[in-house]
Tab-separated table of C-alpha atoms and ligand atoms in Angstrom:
chain	number	residue	atom	x	y	z
V	4	MET	CA	-31.504	3.580	-8.221
V	5	ASN	CA	-29.275	5.663	-5.957
V	6	THR	CA	-25.993	6.778	-7.518
V	7	LYS	CA	-23.087	4.433	-6.838
V	8	ILE	CA	-20.843	5.140	-3.853
V	9	TRP	CA	-17.333	3.853	-4.567
V	10	LEU	CA	-14.853	2.449	-2.095
V	11	SER	CA	-12.090	4.900	-3.032
V	12	SER	CA	-12.236	6.999	-6.172
V	13	PRO	CA	-9.766	9.472	-7.685
V	14	HIS	CA	-9.963	13.044	-6.392
V	15	MET	CA	-8.350	15.679	-8.586
V	16	SER	CA	-7.311	19.030	-7.158
V	17	GLY	CA	-7.788	20.991	-10.380
V	18	LYS	CA	-4.077	21.795	-10.497
V	19	GLU	CA	-3.146	18.691	-12.513
V	20	GLN	CA	-4.290	19.908	-15.947
V	21	GLN	CA	-1.772	22.764	-16.052
V	22	TYR	CA	1.140	20.345	-15.693
V	23	ILE	CA	-0.291	18.092	-18.387
V	24	ASP	CA	-0.734	21.106	-20.693
V	25	ASP	CA	2.908	22.063	-20.029
V	26	ALA	CA	3.985	18.574	-21.114
V	27	PHE	CA	2.022	18.944	-24.350
V	28	LYS	CA	3.240	22.498	-25.053
V	29	SER	CA	6.881	21.504	-24.559
V	30	ASN	CA	6.390	18.138	-26.328
V	31	TRP	CA	7.767	16.194	-23.355
V	32	ILE	CA	5.496	13.240	-24.221
V	33	ALA	CA	7.988	10.641	-23.021
V	34	PRO	CA	9.040	8.715	-19.930
V	35	LEU	CA	11.333	11.583	-18.942
V	36	GLY	CA	11.024	15.359	-18.655
V	37	PRO	CA	10.343	18.214	-16.229
V	38	ASN	CA	7.238	16.669	-14.645
V	39	VAL	CA	9.121	13.451	-13.880
V	40	THR	CA	11.963	15.253	-12.115
V	41	GLY	CA	9.525	17.756	-10.556
V	42	PHE	CA	7.305	15.003	-9.157
V	43	GLU	CA	10.361	13.257	-7.741
V	44	SER	CA	11.534	16.377	-5.948
V	45	ASP	CA	7.981	17.055	-4.655
V	46	ILE	CA	7.926	13.592	-3.074
V	47	GLN	CA	11.479	13.975	-1.742
V	48	SER	CA	10.579	17.273	-0.040
V	49	TYR	CA	7.464	15.696	1.428
V	50	LEU	CA	9.211	12.595	2.787
V	51	GLY	CA	12.074	14.665	4.144
V	52	GLU	CA	15.832	15.020	4.125
V	53	GLY	CA	17.776	12.146	2.633
V	54	SER	CA	15.035	10.462	0.572
V	55	ASN	CA	15.879	9.618	-3.019
V	56	VAL	CA	12.838	8.942	-5.202
V	57	ALA	CA	12.536	7.242	-8.603
V	58	VAL	CA	9.034	7.471	-10.089
V	59	LEU	CA	7.969	4.368	-11.999
V	60	SER	CA	5.080	2.929	-13.986
V	61	SER	CA	3.483	1.233	-10.943
V	62	GLY	CA	3.962	0.221	-7.335
V	63	THR	CA	4.259	-3.377	-8.507
V	64	ALA	CA	7.143	-2.387	-10.809
V	65	ALA	CA	8.781	-0.648	-7.829
V	66	ILE	CA	8.565	-3.844	-5.740
V	67	HIS	CA	9.936	-5.885	-8.641
V	68	LEU	CA	12.914	-3.534	-9.127
V	69	GLY	CA	13.387	-3.294	-5.361
V	70	LEU	CA	13.777	-7.063	-5.097
V	71	VAL	CA	16.186	-7.101	-8.055
V	72	LEU	CA	18.255	-4.395	-6.334
V	73	LEU	CA	18.295	-6.404	-3.104
V	74	GLY	CA	19.820	-9.273	-5.068
V	75	VAL	CA	16.797	-11.600	-5.068
V	76	ALA	CA	17.171	-14.285	-7.747
V	77	LYS	CA	15.834	-17.659	-8.790
V	78	GLY	CA	15.611	-20.163	-5.948
V	79	ASP	CA	15.809	-17.546	-3.181
V	80	GLU	CA	13.250	-17.151	-0.406
V	81	VAL	CA	11.605	-13.826	0.457
V	82	ILE	CA	9.467	-13.266	3.539
V	83	CYS	CA	6.203	-11.436	2.852
V	84	GLN	CA	3.372	-10.260	5.084
V	85	SER	CA	0.510	-12.640	4.272
V	86	LYS	CA	-2.240	-10.112	4.889
V	87	THR	CA	-1.796	-7.806	1.917
V	88	PHE	CA	-2.789	-7.176	-1.679
V	89	SER	CA	-1.335	-9.679	-4.159
V	90	ALA	CA	0.946	-7.028	-5.689
V	91	SER	CA	3.206	-7.270	-2.607
V	92	ALA	CA	3.919	-10.946	-3.319
V	93	ASN	CA	3.688	-11.367	-7.113
V	94	PRO	CA	7.105	-9.827	-7.900
V	95	ILE	CA	8.750	-12.527	-5.731
V	96	ALA	CA	7.328	-15.054	-8.175
V	97	TYR	CA	8.402	-12.982	-11.223
V	98	LEU	CA	11.983	-13.589	-10.075
V	99	GLY	CA	11.551	-17.331	-9.596
V	100	ALA	CA	11.934	-16.908	-5.837
V	101	THR	CA	9.603	-18.387	-3.202
V	102	PRO	CA	7.371	-16.254	-0.963
V	103	ILE	CA	7.381	-17.268	2.705
V	104	PHE	CA	4.200	-15.911	4.240
V	105	VAL	CA	4.093	-14.542	7.772
V	106	ASP	CA	0.937	-13.757	9.737
V	107	SER	CA	-0.139	-10.475	11.382
V	108	GLU	CA	-0.454	-9.146	14.922
V	109	SER	CA	-3.760	-7.651	16.019
V	110	ASP	CA	-2.577	-4.146	17.075
V	111	THR	CA	-1.906	-2.917	13.517
V	112	TRP	CA	-2.980	-5.965	11.401
V	113	ASN	CA	0.538	-6.025	9.937
V	114	ILE	CA	3.428	-8.512	10.004
V	115	CYS	CA	3.901	-9.995	13.495
V	116	PRO	CA	7.448	-9.570	14.888
V	117	GLU	CA	7.274	-12.879	16.828
V	118	GLN	CA	6.069	-14.897	13.836
V	119	LEU	CA	8.681	-13.140	11.709
V	120	GLU	CA	11.481	-14.314	13.984
V	121	ILE	CA	10.072	-17.848	14.158
V	122	ALA	CA	9.953	-17.927	10.354
V	123	ILE	CA	13.518	-16.636	9.911
V	124	LYS	CA	14.940	-19.132	12.411
V	125	ASP	CA	13.086	-21.998	10.782
V	126	ARG	CA	14.125	-21.055	7.228
V	127	ILE	CA	17.756	-20.793	8.332
V	128	ALA	CA	17.462	-24.176	10.084
V	129	LYS	CA	16.049	-25.626	6.857
V	130	GLY	CA	19.096	-24.344	4.989
V	131	LYS	CA	18.189	-20.992	3.399
V	132	LYS	CA	18.387	-17.546	4.904
V	133	PRO	CA	15.616	-15.291	3.492
V	134	LYS	CA	16.936	-12.605	1.124
V	135	ALA	CA	14.461	-9.866	2.112
V	136	ILE	CA	11.413	-9.059	4.247
V	137	ILE	CA	8.395	-7.356	2.655
V	138	ALA	CA	6.437	-5.508	5.349
V	139	VAL	CA	3.232	-3.612	4.546
V	140	HIS	CA	1.423	-0.657	6.173
V	141	LEU	CA	-2.047	-2.055	5.545
V	142	TYR	CA	-4.839	0.461	4.911
V	143	GLY	CA	-2.361	3.162	5.961
V	144	MET	CA	-1.707	1.844	9.481
V	145	PRO	CA	2.062	1.745	10.073
V	146	TYR	CA	3.450	-1.665	10.986
V	147	LYS	CA	5.535	-2.031	14.182
V	148	VAL	CA	8.610	-0.460	12.638
V	149	SER	CA	11.002	-0.694	15.625
V	150	GLU	CA	10.127	-4.312	16.392
V	151	ILE	CA	10.373	-5.414	12.754
V	152	ASN	CA	13.649	-3.533	12.243
V	153	ARG	CA	15.090	-5.120	15.387
V	154	VAL	CA	14.389	-8.621	14.037
V	155	ALA	CA	15.645	-7.682	10.556
V	156	GLU	CA	18.869	-6.259	11.991
V	157	THR	CA	19.437	-9.261	14.258
V	158	TYR	CA	19.528	-11.526	11.210
V	159	ASN	CA	20.924	-8.887	8.852
V	160	ILE	CA	18.071	-9.129	6.328
V	161	PRO	CA	16.984	-5.990	4.390
V	162	VAL	CA	13.383	-4.737	4.643
V	163	LEU	CA	11.409	-3.772	1.551
V	164	GLU	CA	8.783	-1.403	2.958
V	165	ASP	CA	5.516	-1.614	1.009
V	166	SER	CA	4.082	1.843	1.664
V	167	ALA	CA	1.665	1.700	-1.291
V	168	GLU	CA	-1.287	2.436	1.006
V	169	ALA	CA	0.484	4.683	3.492
V	170	LEU	CA	1.687	7.933	1.904
V	171	GLY	CA	0.989	10.525	4.619
V	172	SER	CA	1.113	8.077	7.525
V	173	THR	CA	3.819	8.449	10.167
V	174	TYR	CA	5.536	6.302	12.777
V	175	SER	CA	7.286	8.117	15.652
V	176	ASN	CA	6.689	11.327	13.666
V	177	GLU	CA	8.607	10.056	10.645
V	178	LYS	CA	6.938	9.486	7.311
V	179	CYS	CA	6.074	6.021	6.051
V	180	GLY	CA	8.070	5.400	2.904
V	181	THR	CA	11.354	6.138	4.699
V	182	PHE	CA	11.783	2.992	6.811
V	183	GLY	CA	12.984	0.336	4.385
V	184	THR	CA	16.368	-0.300	2.838
V	185	ILE	CA	14.083	0.199	-0.145
V	186	SER	CA	10.526	1.552	0.157
V	187	ILE	CA	7.781	1.770	-2.432
V	188	LEU	CA	4.732	3.964	-3.068
V	189	SER	CA	1.740	3.510	-5.387
V	190	PHE	CA	-0.273	6.112	-7.283
V	191	ASN	CA	-2.898	3.741	-8.644
V	192	GLY	CA	-6.391	5.162	-9.192
V	193	ASN	CA	-7.709	4.058	-5.805
V	194	LYS	CA	-4.791	5.250	-3.652
V	195	ILE	CA	-4.679	8.376	-1.461
V	196	ILE	CA	-3.221	10.353	-4.361
V	197	THR	CA	-3.115	9.079	-7.920
V	198	THR	CA	-1.489	9.536	-11.315
V	199	SER	CA	-4.104	7.111	-12.782
V	200	GLY	CA	-1.405	4.441	-12.495
V	201	GLY	CA	2.109	4.812	-11.191
V	202	GLY	CA	4.509	4.154	-8.372
V	203	ALA	CA	7.819	5.108	-6.838
V	204	LEU	CA	10.890	3.517	-5.335
V	205	VAL	CA	12.340	5.389	-2.340
V	206	THR	CA	15.727	4.909	-0.722
V	207	LYS	CA	18.180	6.774	1.494
V	208	ASP	CA	21.005	5.478	-0.710
V	209	LYS	CA	21.444	7.670	-3.802
V	210	SER	CA	23.325	4.917	-5.630
V	211	ILE	CA	20.305	2.582	-5.253
V	212	LYS	CA	18.063	5.238	-6.803
V	213	ASP	CA	20.457	5.697	-9.721
V	214	LYS	CA	20.577	1.948	-10.252
V	215	ALA	CA	16.750	1.795	-10.156
V	216	VAL	CA	16.460	4.456	-12.871
V	217	PHE	CA	19.110	2.626	-14.921
V	218	LEU	CA	17.251	-0.697	-14.695
V	219	ALA	CA	13.873	1.003	-15.295
V	220	THR	CA	15.115	2.449	-18.592
V	221	GLN	CA	16.290	-0.816	-20.201
V	222	ALA	CA	19.694	-0.937	-18.456
V	223	ARG	CA	21.496	0.932	-21.229
V	224	ASP	CA	25.204	1.152	-20.567
V	225	ASN	CA	27.009	4.452	-21.020
V	226	ALA	CA	27.935	4.070	-24.682
V	227	VAL	CA	26.907	5.646	-27.987
V	228	GLU	CA	25.646	2.361	-29.395
V	229	TYR	CA	22.912	0.493	-27.512
V	230	LEU	CA	25.026	-1.574	-25.155
V	231	HIS	CA	23.570	-3.848	-22.475
V	232	SER	CA	25.378	-5.910	-19.897
V	233	GLN	CA	22.325	-6.509	-17.682
V	234	ILE	CA	18.631	-7.326	-18.122
V	235	GLY	CA	16.620	-4.101	-18.097
V	236	TYR	CA	12.980	-3.106	-17.714
V	237	ASN	CA	10.675	-0.468	-19.187
V	238	TYR	CA	9.354	0.811	-15.857
V	239	ARG	CA	9.859	4.600	-15.920
V	240	MET	CA	6.892	6.945	-15.356
V	241	SER	CA	5.563	9.000	-18.273
V	242	ASN	CA	6.107	12.768	-18.121
V	243	VAL	CA	2.387	13.257	-18.942
V	244	ILE	CA	1.055	11.394	-15.934
V	245	ALA	CA	3.836	12.692	-13.672
V	246	GLY	CA	2.029	16.006	-14.230
V	247	ILE	CA	-1.033	14.557	-12.494
V	248	GLY	CA	1.246	13.615	-9.607
V	249	ARG	CA	2.577	17.177	-9.326
V	250	GLY	CA	-0.963	18.509	-8.984
V	251	GLN	CA	-1.851	15.820	-6.455
V	252	MET	CA	1.196	16.456	-4.244
V	253	GLN	CA	-0.075	19.992	-3.636
V	254	VAL	CA	-3.075	18.613	-1.744
V	255	ILE	CA	-1.657	15.523	-0.036
V	256	ASP	CA	-2.021	16.941	3.502
V	257	ASN	CA	-5.650	17.838	2.804
V	258	ARG	CA	-6.324	14.324	1.446
V	259	VAL	CA	-4.909	12.743	4.605
V	260	GLU	CA	-7.089	15.067	6.691
V	261	LEU	CA	-10.232	14.183	4.689
V	262	ARG	CA	-9.591	10.410	4.885
V	263	ARG	CA	-9.079	10.696	8.632
V	264	GLN	CA	-12.331	12.665	8.905
V	265	ASN	CA	-14.150	9.794	7.138
V	266	TYR	CA	-12.776	7.335	9.669
V	267	ASN	CA	-13.721	9.584	12.604
V	268	PHE	CA	-17.211	10.013	11.186
V	269	TYR	CA	-17.791	6.242	10.988
V	270	GLU	CA	-16.209	5.578	14.364
V	271	SER	CA	-18.115	8.262	16.238
V	272	HIS	CA	-21.484	7.195	14.793
V	273	LEU	CA	-21.032	3.419	14.861
V	274	LYS	CA	-19.079	2.744	18.043
V	275	ASN	CA	-22.264	2.081	20.006
V	276	ILE	CA	-23.173	-0.889	17.807
V	277	ASN	CA	-22.014	-3.945	19.776
V	278	GLU	CA	-21.218	-6.029	16.707
V	279	ILE	CA	-18.691	-3.479	15.349
V	280	THR	CA	-15.167	-2.605	16.477
V	281	PHE	CA	-12.495	-0.276	15.074
V	282	LEU	CA	-8.709	-0.391	14.907
V	283	SER	CA	-7.370	2.524	16.927
V	284	GLU	CA	-3.870	3.891	16.475
V	285	PRO	CA	-1.275	2.429	18.848
V	286	LYS	CA	1.016	5.026	20.466
V	287	GLY	CA	3.371	6.537	17.882
V	288	HIS	CA	1.327	5.251	14.923
V	289	PHE	CA	-0.438	7.877	12.780
V	290	SER	CA	-2.531	6.400	9.959
V	291	ASN	CA	-3.620	8.214	6.799
V	292	ARG	CA	-6.759	6.036	7.117
V	293	TRP	CA	-6.558	5.266	3.403
V	294	LEU	CA	-9.518	2.941	3.870
V	295	SER	CA	-11.877	3.051	6.849
V	296	CYS	CA	-12.203	-0.521	8.094
V	297	ILE	CA	-14.474	-2.140	10.650
V	298	LEU	CA	-14.475	-5.546	12.295
V	299	THR	CA	-17.805	-7.271	12.803
V	300	ASN	CA	-18.453	-10.175	15.178
V	301	SER	CA	-18.651	-12.931	12.531
V	302	GLU	CA	-18.291	-13.797	8.865
V	303	LYS	CA	-22.077	-14.036	8.631
V	304	THR	CA	-22.541	-10.497	9.928
V	305	ARG	CA	-19.800	-9.145	7.690
V	306	GLU	CA	-21.269	-10.745	4.570
V	307	GLY	CA	-24.824	-9.717	5.512
V	308	LEU	CA	-23.694	-6.131	5.920
V	309	ARG	CA	-21.741	-6.180	2.657
V	310	ILE	CA	-24.841	-7.378	0.780
V	311	ALA	CA	-27.065	-4.805	2.503
V	312	LEU	CA	-24.678	-2.072	1.339
V	313	GLU	CA	-24.532	-3.522	-2.180
V	314	LYS	CA	-28.335	-3.407	-2.392
V	315	GLU	CA	-28.088	0.331	-1.779
V	316	ASN	CA	-25.464	0.622	-4.543
V	317	ILE	CA	-22.666	1.148	-2.004
V	318	GLU	CA	-19.344	-0.562	-2.633
V	319	SER	CA	-17.613	-2.203	0.333
V	320	ARG	CA	-14.995	-4.959	0.427
V	321	PRO	CA	-13.780	-7.662	2.816
V	322	LEU	CA	-10.279	-7.040	4.201
V	323	TRP	CA	-7.559	-8.511	1.924
V	324	LYS	CA	-7.764	-12.287	1.665
V	325	PRO	CA	-4.442	-13.481	3.105
V	326	MET	CA	-1.902	-14.640	0.516
V	327	HIS	CA	-1.493	-18.022	2.228
V	328	GLN	CA	-5.187	-18.665	1.387
V	329	GLN	CA	-4.809	-17.761	-2.300
V	330	PRO	CA	-5.000	-20.696	-4.715
V	331	VAL	CA	-1.892	-19.478	-6.540
V	332	PHE	CA	0.217	-19.476	-3.343
V	333	LEU	CA	-1.173	-22.530	-1.520
V	334	GLU	CA	2.110	-24.459	-1.808
V	335	CYS	CA	4.232	-21.700	-0.255
V	336	PRO	CA	5.613	-22.097	3.274
V	337	LYS	CA	3.690	-20.106	5.895
V	338	TYR	CA	3.967	-19.148	9.560
V	339	LEU	CA	0.529	-18.557	11.023
V	340	ASN	CA	-1.103	-17.537	14.280
V	341	GLY	CA	-4.736	-17.216	13.129
V	342	VAL	CA	-4.891	-13.403	13.166
V	343	SER	CA	-5.115	-12.721	9.428
V	344	ASP	CA	-7.653	-15.506	8.855
V	345	ASP	CA	-9.863	-14.062	11.585
V	346	LEU	CA	-9.542	-10.504	10.223
V	347	PHE	CA	-10.497	-11.748	6.760
V	348	LYS	CA	-13.692	-13.333	8.122
V	349	LYS	CA	-14.844	-10.355	10.147
V	350	GLY	CA	-13.468	-7.240	8.472
V	351	LEU	CA	-15.017	-4.866	5.964
V	352	CYS	CA	-13.658	-1.761	4.203
V	353	LEU	CA	-16.179	1.062	3.920
V	354	PRO	CA	-16.355	3.841	1.301
V	355	SER	CA	-13.348	6.029	2.065
V	356	GLY	CA	-12.683	8.448	-0.781
V	357	SER	CA	-11.546	11.964	0.116
V	358	ASN	CA	-14.282	13.204	-2.257
V	359	LEU	CA	-17.215	11.558	-0.429
V	360	THR	CA	-20.007	14.059	0.192
V	361	ASP	CA	-21.811	14.394	3.537
V	362	ASN	CA	-24.883	13.052	1.812
V	363	GLU	CA	-22.986	9.939	0.676
V	364	LYS	CA	-21.467	9.338	4.097
V	365	ASN	CA	-24.906	9.624	5.663
V	366	ARG	CA	-26.277	7.100	3.173
V	367	VAL	CA	-23.556	4.611	4.181
V	368	LEU	CA	-24.202	5.300	7.856
V	369	SER	CA	-27.979	4.880	7.698
V	370	THR	CA	-27.631	1.641	5.694
V	371	ILE	CA	-25.319	0.197	8.365
V	372	GLN	CA	-27.564	1.403	11.190
V	373	ALA	CA	-30.656	-0.043	9.518
V	374	TYR	CA	-28.879	-3.404	9.068
V	375	PHE	CA	-28.115	-3.670	12.779
V	376	ASP	CA	-31.550	-2.343	13.840
V	377	ASN	CA	-33.226	-5.308	12.163
F	409	PLP	C1	-1.774	-0.930	-4.600
F	409	PLP	C2	-0.787	-1.775	-3.887
F	409	PLP	C3	0.383	-2.225	-4.511
F	409	PLP	C4	0.658	-2.099	-5.981
F	409	PLP	O1	0.668	-0.867	-6.505
F	409	PLP	P1	0.270	-0.640	-8.057
F	409	PLP	O2	0.678	0.772	-8.270
F	409	PLP	O3	-1.199	-0.855	-8.168
F	409	PLP	O4	1.063	-1.590	-8.881
F	409	PLP	C5	1.309	-2.930	-3.752
F	409	PLP	N1	1.084	-3.202	-2.466
F	409	PLP	C6	-0.042	-2.818	-1.837
F	409	PLP	C7	-0.209	-3.140	-0.400
F	409	PLP	C8	-1.028	-2.105	-2.528
F	409	PLP	O5	-2.160	-1.757	-1.909
């Protein structure tokens, strides 16, 4: 059997171990310490002037805290891009609020500005103005930031920017992770850089960051005894794994470059196959190409190709199944135009790790070519 080719596996730089050793030598084995503050300032420098970063235990925790900080509570409604990973939507349910799912447009596969406005108007007409909008840069492709912000501003609704897949992507030359009232990042094992598991909340407003850290450390009031006047969470990042993050931040630009090279490799070699199309970058959108995705001409072709790859021990995956199709969310209101359902039928994510070898990429390529030759 050929060795397994993974969809997206961790890629260490070799610089991580030193930071972990430092944590052990100084006994900062806790959810605070020099690696935590160092990792935060590394991310702040990378994202640019004015970003305040709180590193947390996961991207999901960051979304949960973000919604709390935006005032989302039981009975509220929160708009969420339907085409995404479940972690974007689950925290809405943690709070006893209702997700309102909105479909995608086909230029970026992300939340459609027209459907968004239709949804907001309809929810207001039905008696509840949505508390927040969760917009996602899927597979690293920035959503239509200006259009979405225009709608959000018209109705005065804050945007929670889910940039879990888009560290290193830019829109109009500005980094993803800087566009929301609150933005979030993920450092899960499969993301463009990883701390094994982890996340961050990003905001231009320093007081929001301070509040996030307060809530993430059990909401302890400033008193000698343990005094609590709010519900808190245990969501801070460990100083040990923050050390992995410090090592990873040193190579982030290289990782973006390598992921983009993967995409260019697939596109240049596969574009002549009639049954396959690619998502190119609209003007002003620069994608980190976290995952290289293709669209086939039908569900049958997509599934046939997926199985052909699996037989060669190559992992691939259909594009995210839209949240409005998930059994757990079937009852939630939704505003659809057919785009995300169609993408789910036809789309496939190909192996995309920054540590793929030429030999592995050629194995993927020849398997795809052989499938369409037959
Ligand atoms: C990975 C991911 C998350 C969640 O991040 P975790 O760190 O795994 O909790 C949220 N949203 C999207 C779009 C993701 O891909």
